[in-house]
PDB file of C-alpha atoms in Angstrom:
ATOM      1  CA  MET A   1     196.463   8.136 -67.561  1.00  0.00           C
ATOM      2  CA  LYS A   2     198.541   9.459 -64.685  1.00  0.00           C
ATOM      3  CA  LEU A   3     200.317  12.817 -64.876  1.00  0.00           C
ATOM      4  CA  SER A   4     203.255  13.832 -62.683  1.00  0.00           C
ATOM      5  CA  ILE A   5     204.316  17.452 -62.212  1.00  0.00           C
ATOM      6  CA  VAL A   6     207.868  17.976 -60.935  1.00  0.00           C
ATOM      7  CA  SER A   7     208.866  21.419 -59.700  1.00  0.00           C
ATOM      8  CA  PRO A   8     212.046  22.394 -57.797  1.00  0.00           C
ATOM      9  CA  VAL A   9     211.279  24.916 -55.077  1.00  0.00           C
ATOM     10  CA  TYR A  10     213.517  27.714 -53.808  1.00  0.00           C
ATOM     11  CA  ARG A  11     212.330  30.970 -52.233  1.00  0.00           C
ATOM     12  CA  ALA A  12     208.784  30.352 -53.415  1.00  0.00           C
ATOM     13  CA  GLU A  13     206.569  30.232 -50.340  1.00  0.00           C
ATOM     14  CA  LYS A  14     204.277  32.962 -51.708  1.00  0.00           C
ATOM     15  CA  GLU A  15     203.798  31.306 -55.101  1.00  0.00           C
ATOM     16  CA  LEU A  16     203.203  27.688 -54.078  1.00  0.00           C
ATOM     17  CA  GLU A  17     199.475  27.825 -53.303  1.00  0.00           C
ATOM     18  CA  GLU A  18     198.735  29.611 -56.582  1.00  0.00           C
ATOM     19  CA  LEU A  19     200.991  27.165 -58.421  1.00  0.00           C
ATOM     20  CA  VAL A  20     199.136  24.138 -57.053  1.00  0.00           C
ATOM     21  CA  THR A  21     195.688  25.685 -57.623  1.00  0.00           C
ATOM     22  CA  ARG A  22     196.466  26.622 -61.209  1.00  0.00           C
ATOM     23  CA  ILE A  23     197.953  23.191 -61.944  1.00  0.00           C
ATOM     24  CA  LYS A  24     194.815  21.469 -60.648  1.00  0.00           C
ATOM     25  CA  ASN A  25     192.523  23.812 -62.591  1.00  0.00           C
ATOM     26  CA  ALA A  26     194.563  23.410 -65.781  1.00  0.00           C
ATOM     27  CA  THR A  27     194.813  19.612 -65.656  1.00  0.00           C
ATOM     28  CA  PRO A  28     192.949  18.089 -68.639  1.00  0.00           C
ATOM     29  CA  THR A  29     189.957  15.862 -67.935  1.00  0.00           C
ATOM     30  CA  SER A  30     191.741  12.967 -69.667  1.00  0.00           C
ATOM     31  CA  VAL A  31     194.109  12.791 -66.687  1.00  0.00           C
ATOM     32  CA  LEU A  32     192.672  10.281 -64.226  1.00  0.00           C
ATOM     33  CA  ALA A  33     195.418  10.612 -61.590  1.00  0.00           C
ATOM     34  CA  LEU A  34     197.623  13.573 -60.733  1.00  0.00           C
ATOM     35  CA  GLU A  35     200.687  13.943 -58.531  1.00  0.00           C
ATOM     36  CA  ILE A  36     202.447  17.250 -57.881  1.00  0.00           C
ATOM     37  CA  ILE A  37     206.004  16.712 -56.669  1.00  0.00           C
ATOM     38  CA  LEU A  38     207.459  19.777 -54.966  1.00  0.00           C
ATOM     39  CA  VAL A  39     211.153  19.476 -54.111  1.00  0.00           C
ATOM     40  CA  ASP A  40     212.382  21.987 -51.552  1.00  0.00           C
ATOM     41  CA  ASP A  41     216.038  22.640 -52.347  1.00  0.00           C
ATOM     42  CA  TYR A  42     216.724  23.726 -48.756  1.00  0.00           C
ATOM     43  CA  SER A  43     215.059  27.073 -49.315  1.00  0.00           C
ATOM     44  CA  PRO A  44     215.933  29.686 -46.654  1.00  0.00           C
ATOM     45  CA  ASP A  45     212.338  30.920 -46.446  1.00  0.00           C
ATOM     46  CA  GLU A  46     209.220  29.041 -45.262  1.00  0.00           C
ATOM     47  CA  SER A  47     208.740  27.072 -48.485  1.00  0.00           C
ATOM     48  CA  TRP A  48     208.888  23.684 -46.754  1.00  0.00           C
ATOM     49  CA  ARG A  49     206.335  24.687 -44.120  1.00  0.00           C
ATOM     50  CA  GLU A  50     204.058  25.831 -46.959  1.00  0.00           C
ATOM     51  CA  ILE A  51     204.544  22.512 -48.779  1.00  0.00           C
ATOM     52  CA  GLU A  52     203.594  20.652 -45.593  1.00  0.00           C
ATOM     53  CA  ARG A  53     200.496  22.821 -45.171  1.00  0.00           C
ATOM     54  CA  LEU A  54     199.390  22.333 -48.766  1.00  0.00           C
ATOM     55  CA  SER A  55     200.025  18.588 -48.597  1.00  0.00           C
ATOM     56  CA  ARG A  56     197.425  18.337 -45.824  1.00  0.00           C
ATOM     57  CA  ILE A  57     194.892  20.042 -48.112  1.00  0.00           C
ATOM     58  CA  TYR A  58     195.773  18.422 -51.423  1.00  0.00           C
ATOM     59  CA  PRO A  59     196.556  14.679 -51.372  1.00  0.00           C
ATOM     60  CA  GLU A  60     198.038  15.016 -54.874  1.00  0.00           C
ATOM     61  CA  ILE A  61     201.070  16.802 -53.428  1.00  0.00           C
ATOM     62  CA  ILE A  62     204.274  14.882 -52.695  1.00  0.00           C
ATOM     63  CA  GLY A  63     206.758  17.026 -50.804  1.00  0.00           C
ATOM     64  CA  VAL A  64     210.477  16.308 -50.722  1.00  0.00           C
ATOM     65  CA  LYS A  65     212.926  18.331 -48.653  1.00  0.00           C
ATOM     66  CA  LEU A  66     216.636  18.066 -49.422  1.00  0.00           C
ATOM     67  CA  SER A  67     219.164  18.163 -46.579  1.00  0.00           C
ATOM     68  CA  ARG A  68     221.005  21.151 -48.074  1.00  0.00           C
ATOM     69  CA  ASN A  69     220.981  23.316 -51.169  1.00  0.00           C
ATOM     70  CA  PHE A  70     222.139  20.963 -53.939  1.00  0.00           C
ATOM     71  CA  GLY A  71     221.008  23.114 -56.885  1.00  0.00           C
ATOM     72  CA  GLN A  72     218.046  23.280 -59.245  1.00  0.00           C
ATOM     73  CA  HIS A  73     218.977  20.368 -61.499  1.00  0.00           C
ATOM     74  CA  TYR A  74     219.708  18.069 -58.559  1.00  0.00           C
ATOM     75  CA  ALA A  75     216.300  18.969 -57.130  1.00  0.00           C
ATOM     76  CA  ILE A  76     214.758  18.084 -60.497  1.00  0.00           C
ATOM     77  CA  THR A  77     216.541  14.718 -60.314  1.00  0.00           C
ATOM     78  CA  ALA A  78     215.105  14.117 -56.840  1.00  0.00           C
ATOM     79  CA  GLY A  79     211.617  14.864 -58.165  1.00  0.00           C
ATOM     80  CA  LEU A  80     212.018  12.631 -61.208  1.00  0.00           C
ATOM     81  CA  ASP A  81     213.087   9.766 -58.947  1.00  0.00           C
ATOM     82  CA  GLN A  82     209.709  10.109 -57.175  1.00  0.00           C
ATOM     83  CA  ALA A  83     207.573  10.464 -60.303  1.00  0.00           C
ATOM     84  CA  THR A  84     205.320   7.545 -61.277  1.00  0.00           C
ATOM     85  CA  GLY A  85     203.187   9.112 -64.005  1.00  0.00           C
ATOM     86  CA  ASP A  86     202.756   7.988 -67.600  1.00  0.00           C
ATOM     87  CA  TYR A  87     203.731  11.544 -68.527  1.00  0.00           C
ATOM     88  CA  ILE A  88     205.975  13.802 -66.451  1.00  0.00           C
ATOM     89  CA  VAL A  89     205.986  17.592 -66.636  1.00  0.00           C
ATOM     90  CA  VAL A  90     209.014  19.513 -65.402  1.00  0.00           C
ATOM     91  CA  MET A  91     208.412  23.184 -64.659  1.00  0.00           C
ATOM     92  CA  ASP A  92     209.745  26.014 -62.496  1.00  0.00           C
ATOM     93  CA  CYS A  93     207.831  27.074 -59.408  1.00  0.00           C
ATOM     94  CA  ASP A  94     207.947  30.851 -59.984  1.00  0.00           C
ATOM     95  CA  LEU A  95     204.916  30.784 -62.319  1.00  0.00           C
ATOM     96  CA  GLN A  96     206.908  32.039 -65.291  1.00  0.00           C
ATOM     97  CA  ASP A  97     206.152  28.587 -66.704  1.00  0.00           C
ATOM     98  CA  LYS A  98     202.376  28.875 -66.957  1.00  0.00           C
ATOM     99  CA  PRO A  99     200.423  25.807 -65.750  1.00  0.00           C
ATOM    100  CA  GLU A 100     197.732  26.615 -68.316  1.00  0.00           C
ATOM    101  CA  GLU A 101     200.157  25.566 -71.070  1.00  0.00           C
ATOM    102  CA  ILE A 102     200.389  21.979 -69.768  1.00  0.00           C
ATOM    103  CA  SER A 103     197.302  20.852 -71.695  1.00  0.00           C
ATOM    104  CA  LYS A 104     198.866  22.143 -74.929  1.00  0.00           C
ATOM    105  CA  LEU A 105     202.057  20.152 -74.237  1.00  0.00           C
ATOM    106  CA  LEU A 106     200.079  17.017 -73.368  1.00  0.00           C
ATOM    107  CA  GLN A 107     197.967  17.283 -76.500  1.00  0.00           C
ATOM    108  CA  LYS A 108     201.099  17.438 -78.648  1.00  0.00           C
ATOM    109  CA  ALA A 109     202.681  14.508 -76.794  1.00  0.00           C
ATOM    110  CA  GLN A 110     199.616  12.373 -77.472  1.00  0.00           C
ATOM    111  CA  GLU A 111     200.244  12.815 -81.184  1.00  0.00           C
ATOM    112  CA  GLY A 112     203.084  10.327 -80.772  1.00  0.00           C
ATOM    113  CA  TYR A 113     205.987  12.348 -79.348  1.00  0.00           C
ATOM    114  CA  ASP A 114     208.130  11.163 -76.433  1.00  0.00           C
ATOM    115  CA  ILE A 115     209.341  14.657 -75.572  1.00  0.00           C
ATOM    116  CA  VAL A 116     207.521  17.949 -76.061  1.00  0.00           C
ATOM    117  CA  LEU A 117     209.525  21.024 -75.101  1.00  0.00           C
ATOM    118  CA  ALA A 118     208.044  24.429 -74.384  1.00  0.00           C
ATOM    119  CA  ARG A 119     209.533  27.159 -76.530  1.00  0.00           C
ATOM    120  CA  ARG A 120     209.221  30.598 -74.925  1.00  0.00           C
ATOM    121  CA  PHE A 121     208.561  32.819 -77.947  1.00  0.00           C
ATOM    122  CA  ASN A 122     208.494  36.024 -75.837  1.00  0.00           C
ATOM    123  CA  ARG A 123     210.677  35.621 -72.760  1.00  0.00           C
ATOM    124  CA  GLN A 124     209.771  37.900 -69.864  1.00  0.00           C
ATOM    125  CA  ASP A 125     213.283  38.087 -68.411  1.00  0.00           C
ATOM    126  CA  SER A 126     215.739  40.929 -67.969  1.00  0.00           C
ATOM    127  CA  PHE A 127     217.893  42.019 -70.894  1.00  0.00           C
ATOM    128  CA  MET A 128     221.080  40.794 -69.188  1.00  0.00           C
ATOM    129  CA  LYS A 129     219.624  37.353 -68.456  1.00  0.00           C
ATOM    130  CA  LYS A 130     218.411  36.937 -72.041  1.00  0.00           C
ATOM    131  CA  LEU A 131     221.777  38.123 -73.387  1.00  0.00           C
ATOM    132  CA  PHE A 132     223.699  35.719 -71.168  1.00  0.00           C
ATOM    133  CA  SER A 133     221.339  32.879 -72.040  1.00  0.00           C
ATOM    134  CA  LYS A 134     221.729  33.483 -75.778  1.00  0.00           C
ATOM    135  CA  THR A 135     225.533  33.700 -75.503  1.00  0.00           C
ATOM    136  CA  PHE A 136     225.711  30.612 -73.308  1.00  0.00           C
ATOM    137  CA  TYR A 137     223.604  28.443 -75.610  1.00  0.00           C
ATOM    138  CA  LYS A 138     225.584  29.514 -78.675  1.00  0.00           C
ATOM    139  CA  THR A 139     228.833  28.646 -76.883  1.00  0.00           C
ATOM    140  CA  LEU A 140     227.440  25.360 -75.574  1.00  0.00           C
ATOM    141  CA  GLY A 141     226.186  24.424 -79.029  1.00  0.00           C
ATOM    142  CA  TYR A 142     229.605  25.125 -80.536  1.00  0.00           C
ATOM    143  CA  LEU A 143     231.512  23.196 -77.871  1.00  0.00           C
ATOM    144  CA  THR A 144     229.166  20.203 -77.843  1.00  0.00           C
ATOM    145  CA  GLY A 145     228.530  20.109 -81.582  1.00  0.00           C
ATOM    146  CA  SER A 146     224.754  20.123 -81.015  1.00  0.00           C
ATOM    147  CA  LYS A 147     221.968  22.558 -81.768  1.00  0.00           C
ATOM    148  CA  GLN A 148     220.936  24.577 -78.717  1.00  0.00           C
ATOM    149  CA  ASP A 149     217.913  26.848 -78.370  1.00  0.00           C
ATOM    150  CA  ALA A 150     217.977  29.717 -75.870  1.00  0.00           C
ATOM    151  CA  THR A 151     214.159  29.812 -75.819  1.00  0.00           C
ATOM    152  CA  VAL A 152     213.931  26.251 -74.406  1.00  0.00           C
ATOM    153  CA  ALA A 153     214.674  25.442 -70.756  1.00  0.00           C
ATOM    154  CA  ASN A 154     213.296  22.824 -68.335  1.00  0.00           C
ATOM    155  CA  PHE A 155     209.594  23.279 -69.071  1.00  0.00           C
ATOM    156  CA  GLY A 156     208.266  20.359 -71.062  1.00  0.00           C
ATOM    157  CA  ILE A 157     206.417  17.051 -70.926  1.00  0.00           C
ATOM    158  CA  TYR A 158     208.164  13.701 -71.127  1.00  0.00           C
ATOM    159  CA  LYS A 159     206.998  10.106 -71.399  1.00  0.00           C
ATOM    160  CA  LYS A 160     207.962   7.842 -68.525  1.00  0.00           C
ATOM    161  CA  ASN A 161     210.382   5.835 -70.688  1.00  0.00           C
ATOM    162  CA  VAL A 162     212.327   9.057 -71.385  1.00  0.00           C
ATOM    163  CA  ILE A 163     212.481   9.967 -67.704  1.00  0.00           C
ATOM    164  CA  LYS A 164     213.580   6.426 -66.864  1.00  0.00           C
ATOM    165  CA  GLU A 165     216.588   6.815 -69.152  1.00  0.00           C
ATOM    166  CA  VAL A 166     217.367  10.329 -67.934  1.00  0.00           C
ATOM    167  CA  SER A 167     217.208   9.164 -64.315  1.00  0.00           C
ATOM    168  CA  SER A 168     219.617   6.336 -65.103  1.00  0.00           C
ATOM    169  CA  LEU A 169     222.299   8.940 -65.872  1.00  0.00           C
ATOM    170  CA  ARG A 170     223.880   9.415 -62.459  1.00  0.00           C
ATOM    171  CA  GLU A 171     226.891  11.582 -63.297  1.00  0.00           C
ATOM    172  CA  SER A 172     227.751  14.124 -60.643  1.00  0.00           C
ATOM    173  CA  ILE A 173     227.184  17.198 -62.836  1.00  0.00           C
ATOM    174  CA  ARG A 174     223.501  17.626 -63.645  1.00  0.00           C
ATOM    175  CA  TYR A 175     221.936  19.746 -66.362  1.00  0.00           C
ATOM    176  CA  PHE A 176     218.487  18.494 -67.252  1.00  0.00           C
ATOM    177  CA  PRO A 177     218.000  19.994 -70.778  1.00  0.00           C
ATOM    178  CA  THR A 178     221.292  18.582 -72.071  1.00  0.00           C
ATOM    179  CA  MET A 179     220.609  15.179 -70.529  1.00  0.00           C
ATOM    180  CA  VAL A 180     217.218  15.106 -72.268  1.00  0.00           C
ATOM    181  CA  LYS A 181     218.870  15.991 -75.558  1.00  0.00           C
ATOM    182  CA  TRP A 182     221.475  13.257 -75.052  1.00  0.00           C
ATOM    183  CA  VAL A 183     218.987  10.382 -74.522  1.00  0.00           C
ATOM    184  CA  GLY A 184     217.286  11.184 -77.826  1.00  0.00           C
ATOM    185  CA  PHE A 185     213.713   9.995 -78.576  1.00  0.00           C
ATOM    186  CA  LYS A 186     211.112  11.644 -80.790  1.00  0.00           C
ATOM    187  CA  THR A 187     210.908  15.336 -79.903  1.00  0.00           C
ATOM    188  CA  ALA A 188     208.549  18.189 -80.737  1.00  0.00           C
ATOM    189  CA  TYR A 189     208.391  21.863 -79.785  1.00  0.00           C
ATOM    190  CA  VAL A 190     205.378  23.941 -78.828  1.00  0.00           C
ATOM    191  CA  ASP A 191     205.331  27.725 -78.525  1.00  0.00           C
ATOM    192  CA  VAL A 192     204.084  28.809 -75.105  1.00  0.00           C
ATOM    193  CA  GLU A 193     203.478  32.093 -73.366  1.00  0.00           C
ATOM    194  CA  HIS A 194     206.147  33.025 -70.837  1.00  0.00           C
ATOM    195  CA  ALA A 195     204.964  35.011 -67.819  1.00  0.00           C
ATOM    196  CA  SER A 196     206.879  37.710 -65.980  1.00  0.00           C
ATOM    197  CA  ARG A 197     208.201  36.962 -62.496  1.00  0.00           C
ATOM    198  CA  GLN A 198     205.572  37.731 -59.865  1.00  0.00           C
ATOM    199  CA  GLN A 199     207.739  37.756 -56.745  1.00  0.00           C
ATOM    200  CA  GLY A 200     211.368  38.692 -56.135  1.00  0.00           C
ATOM    201  CA  GLU A 201     214.252  38.205 -58.542  1.00  0.00           C
ATOM    202  CA  SER A 202     215.922  35.221 -60.169  1.00  0.00           C
ATOM    203  CA  ASN A 203     218.123  33.162 -57.847  1.00  0.00           C
ATOM    204  CA  TYR A 204     220.683  32.855 -60.640  1.00  0.00           C
ATOM    205  CA  ASN A 205     223.115  35.765 -60.377  1.00  0.00           C
ATOM    206  CA  LEU A 206     225.985  36.234 -62.843  1.00  0.00           C
ATOM    207  CA  LYS A 207     228.436  34.231 -60.713  1.00  0.00           C
ATOM    208  CA  LYS A 208     226.067  31.255 -60.404  1.00  0.00           C
ATOM    209  CA  MET A 209     225.284  31.316 -64.120  1.00  0.00           C
ATOM    210  CA  LEU A 210     228.989  31.400 -65.041  1.00  0.00           C
ATOM    211  CA  ASN A 211     229.762  28.516 -62.672  1.00  0.00           C
ATOM    212  CA  LEU A 212     226.848  26.520 -64.098  1.00  0.00           C
ATOM    213  CA  ALA A 213     228.016  27.235 -67.640  1.00  0.00           C
ATOM    214  CA  LEU A 214     231.558  26.074 -66.836  1.00  0.00           C
ATOM    215  CA  ASP A 215     230.312  22.869 -65.179  1.00  0.00           C
ATOM    216  CA  ILE A 216     228.046  22.040 -68.132  1.00  0.00           C
ATOM    217  CA  ILE A 217     230.755  22.622 -70.721  1.00  0.00           C
ATOM    218  CA  LEU A 218     233.229  20.456 -68.792  1.00  0.00           C
ATOM    219  CA  ALA A 219     230.647  17.720 -68.194  1.00  0.00           C
ATOM    220  CA  PHE A 220     229.215  17.461 -71.683  1.00  0.00           C
ATOM    221  CA  SER A 221     232.083  18.416 -73.995  1.00  0.00           C
ATOM    222  CA  ASP A 222     235.757  17.613 -74.562  1.00  0.00           C
ATOM    223  CA  LYS A 223     236.052  20.289 -77.239  1.00  0.00           C
ATOM    224  CA  PRO A 224     238.138  22.649 -75.027  1.00  0.00           C
ATOM    225  CA  LEU A 225     240.810  19.943 -74.953  1.00  0.00           C
ATOM    226  CA  ARG A 226     240.590  19.566 -78.730  1.00  0.00           C
ATOM    227  CA  LEU A 227     240.898  23.327 -79.161  1.00  0.00           C
ATOM    228  CA  ILE A 228     244.018  23.317 -76.978  1.00  0.00           C
ATOM    229  CA  ILE A 229     245.554  20.603 -79.169  1.00  0.00           C
ATOM    230  CA  LYS A 230     244.833  22.715 -82.263  1.00  0.00           C
ATOM    231  CA  LEU A 231     246.316  25.771 -80.555  1.00  0.00           C
ATOM    232  CA  GLY A 232     249.471  23.819 -79.671  1.00  0.00           C
ATOM    233  CA  MET A 233     249.835  22.546 -83.232  1.00  0.00           C
ATOM    234  CA  SER A 234     249.349  26.068 -84.591  1.00  0.00           C
ATOM    235  CA  ILE A 235     251.994  27.473 -82.256  1.00  0.00           C
ATOM    236  CA  ALA A 236     254.397  24.679 -83.207  1.00  0.00           C
ATOM    237  CA  PHE A 237     253.852  25.392 -86.910  1.00  0.00           C
ATOM    238  CA  ILE A 238     254.391  29.142 -86.427  1.00  0.00           C
ATOM    239  CA  SER A 239     257.533  28.397 -84.380  1.00  0.00           C
ATOM    240  CA  ILE A 240     258.962  26.314 -87.236  1.00  0.00           C
ATOM    241  CA  LEU A 241     258.321  29.167 -89.683  1.00  0.00           C
ATOM    242  CA  MET A 242     259.928  31.641 -87.288  1.00  0.00           C
ATOM    243  CA  ALA A 243     262.946  29.369 -86.868  1.00  0.00           C
ATOM    244  CA  ILE A 244     263.392  29.099 -90.640  1.00  0.00           C
ATOM    245  CA  TYR A 245     263.118  32.871 -90.950  1.00  0.00           C
ATOM    246  CA  ALA A 246     265.638  33.401 -88.113  1.00  0.00           C
ATOM    247  CA  ILE A 247     268.146  31.059 -89.746  1.00  0.00           C
ATOM    248  CA  TYR A 248     267.678  32.784 -93.101  1.00  0.00           C
ATOM    249  CA  SER A 249     268.101  36.238 -91.526  1.00  0.00           C
ATOM    250  CA  LYS A 250     271.266  35.112 -89.733  1.00  0.00           C
ATOM    251  CA  MET A 251     272.783  33.660 -92.905  1.00  0.00           C
ATOM    252  CA  THR A 252     272.035  36.797 -94.956  1.00  0.00           C
ATOM    253  CA  GLY A 253     273.403  39.078 -92.252  1.00  0.00           C
ATOM    254  CA  GLU A 254     270.150  40.893 -91.623  1.00  0.00           C
ATOM    255  CA  VAL A 255     270.359  40.139 -87.903  1.00  0.00           C
ATOM    256  CA  SER A 256     273.564  40.532 -85.939  1.00  0.00           C
ATOM    257  CA  VAL A 257     272.205  40.603 -82.374  1.00  0.00           C
ATOM    258  CA  SER A 258     269.285  38.555 -81.082  1.00  0.00           C
ATOM    259  CA  GLY A 259     266.297  40.692 -80.107  1.00  0.00           C
ATOM    260  CA  TYR A 260     265.547  40.890 -76.386  1.00  0.00           C
ATOM    261  CA  ALA A 261     261.954  42.037 -76.951  1.00  0.00           C
ATOM    262  CA  SER A 262     261.081  39.143 -79.280  1.00  0.00           C
ATOM    263  CA  LEU A 263     262.611  36.651 -76.858  1.00  0.00           C
ATOM    264  CA  ILE A 264     260.668  37.945 -73.855  1.00  0.00           C
ATOM    265  CA  THR A 265     257.438  38.126 -75.897  1.00  0.00           C
ATOM    266  CA  SER A 266     257.853  34.497 -77.001  1.00  0.00           C
ATOM    267  CA  ILE A 267     258.520  33.320 -73.440  1.00  0.00           C
ATOM    268  CA  TRP A 268     255.465  35.111 -72.059  1.00  0.00           C
ATOM    269  CA  PHE A 269     253.231  33.897 -74.889  1.00  0.00           C
ATOM    270  CA  LEU A 270     254.277  30.270 -74.625  1.00  0.00           C
ATOM    271  CA  SER A 271     254.136  30.368 -70.805  1.00  0.00           C
ATOM    272  CA  GLY A 272     250.580  31.683 -70.988  1.00  0.00           C
ATOM    273  CA  CYS A 273     249.599  28.897 -73.395  1.00  0.00           C
ATOM    274  CA  ILE A 274     251.131  26.296 -71.067  1.00  0.00           C
ATOM    275  CA  LEU A 275     249.293  27.675 -68.037  1.00  0.00           C
ATOM    276  CA  ILE A 276     245.972  27.750 -69.920  1.00  0.00           C
ATOM    277  CA  THR A 277     246.511  24.157 -71.054  1.00  0.00           C
ATOM    278  CA  LEU A 278     247.344  22.973 -67.539  1.00  0.00           C
ATOM    279  CA  GLY A 279     244.347  24.875 -66.153  1.00  0.00           C
ATOM    280  CA  VAL A 280     241.841  23.278 -68.545  1.00  0.00           C
ATOM    281  CA  ILE A 281     243.300  19.809 -67.969  1.00  0.00           C
ATOM    282  CA  GLY A 282     243.199  20.458 -64.223  1.00  0.00           C
ATOM    283  CA  LEU A 283     239.498  21.333 -64.402  1.00  0.00           C
ATOM    284  CA  TYR A 284     238.728  18.070 -66.191  1.00  0.00           C
ATOM    285  CA  VAL A 285     240.800  16.099 -63.669  1.00  0.00           C
ATOM    286  CA  GLY A 286     238.925  17.842 -60.849  1.00  0.00           C
ATOM    287  CA  LYS A 287     235.561  16.869 -62.323  1.00  0.00           C
ATOM    288  CA  ILE A 288     236.758  13.279 -62.719  1.00  0.00           C
ATOM    289  CA  PHE A 289     237.821  13.337 -59.052  1.00  0.00           C
ATOM    290  CA  GLU A 290     234.343  14.488 -58.036  1.00  0.00           C
ATOM    291  CA  GLY A 291     232.746  11.757 -60.136  1.00  0.00           C
ATOM    292  CA  VAL A 292     234.781   8.829 -58.838  1.00  0.00           C
ATOM    293  CA  LYS A 293     233.791   9.659 -55.267  1.00  0.00           C
ATOM    294  CA  ASN A 294     230.393   8.182 -56.195  1.00  0.00           C
ATOM    295  CA  ARG A 295     228.565  10.290 -53.641  1.00  0.00           C
ATOM    296  CA  PRO A 296     224.749  10.466 -53.769  1.00  0.00           C
ATOM    297  CA  LEU A 297     223.393  13.168 -56.053  1.00  0.00           C
ATOM    298  CA  TYR A 298     221.177  14.476 -53.270  1.00  0.00           C
ATOM    299  CA  ILE A 299     220.107  13.622 -49.724  1.00  0.00           C
ATOM    300  CA  VAL A 300     216.452  13.679 -48.686  1.00  0.00           C
ATOM    301  CA  GLU A 301     215.759  15.011 -45.218  1.00  0.00           C
ATOM    302  CA  LYS A 302     211.948  14.729 -45.160  1.00  0.00           C
ATOM    303  CA  LYS A 303     209.020  13.617 -47.300  1.00  0.00           C
ATOM    304  CA  VAL A 304     205.279  14.173 -47.086  1.00  0.00           C
ATOM    305  CA  ASN A 305     202.451  12.244 -48.792  1.00  0.00           C
ATOM    306  CA  SER A 306     204.954   9.738 -50.159  1.00  0.00           C
ATOM    307  CA  GLN A 307     204.766   5.963 -49.948  1.00  0.00           C
ATOM    308  CA  GLU A 308     208.402   6.067 -48.854  1.00  0.00           C
ATOM    309  CA  ASN A 309     207.715   8.711 -46.225  1.00  0.00           C
ATOM    310  CA  ASP A 310     209.963   8.449 -43.224  1.00  0.00           C
TER     311      ASP A 310
END
């Protein structure tokens, strides 16, 4: 059996050697071949130099350097495209996903599951990050009509047939957990220990997380458009009731002069609804425009220890 480990790398030069060492030490004896695919997402530190150094020590390492910062989920895609294992593990490089848990995931997968996802029962993240994550997954679940779990992220083990199908999805907006959920297959969950961050802070600030959330919702759900339709129908229904009431009031003499305040309020309210509708539609059109360009999802600048090394 061959096992592939895919890890996107960004600002992780100090963690990489420990990551590789712990992966090798934690690899079960049933694994006859191991490849560790480290994808440098154009990290501004010396991560790529460290990957090159480690690749000269450990032949299991395949290093991929992207030509610019494409983002975590694009780096995962680049790693999956390189993976050749019977099972593929996707994990972060900051050691919050503990390599020692891989054997537990593999053992569960060998019970007949195509996907085994790591469920972080005690997340070692900041309060704000956990709050945002919980809010985001609840919103995403509502908008996509699917069950979402804030304790599950990228960390998991996947059979090669699952990764083959996930890799065949080449849409321009990438979000690995949702793509895995979309392809289906038999799935199990395993509780794992989540470690605290050893170096630095998360590269996802509030702005990046909000932008990611907006992209994911637009890419994987049309429910905002459906909600706008319902809003428009509700406003139209209320307008009909108001018109009937206005006619009745005029006929009974209750109103002699039209109200300026109600008129201005109605104009502002309806104008706001129109602008919101146009904005949401514009966002979808913009994402369609990005998709039809058919640009590559990522560009590889360098590789090390790869059969396709150039």
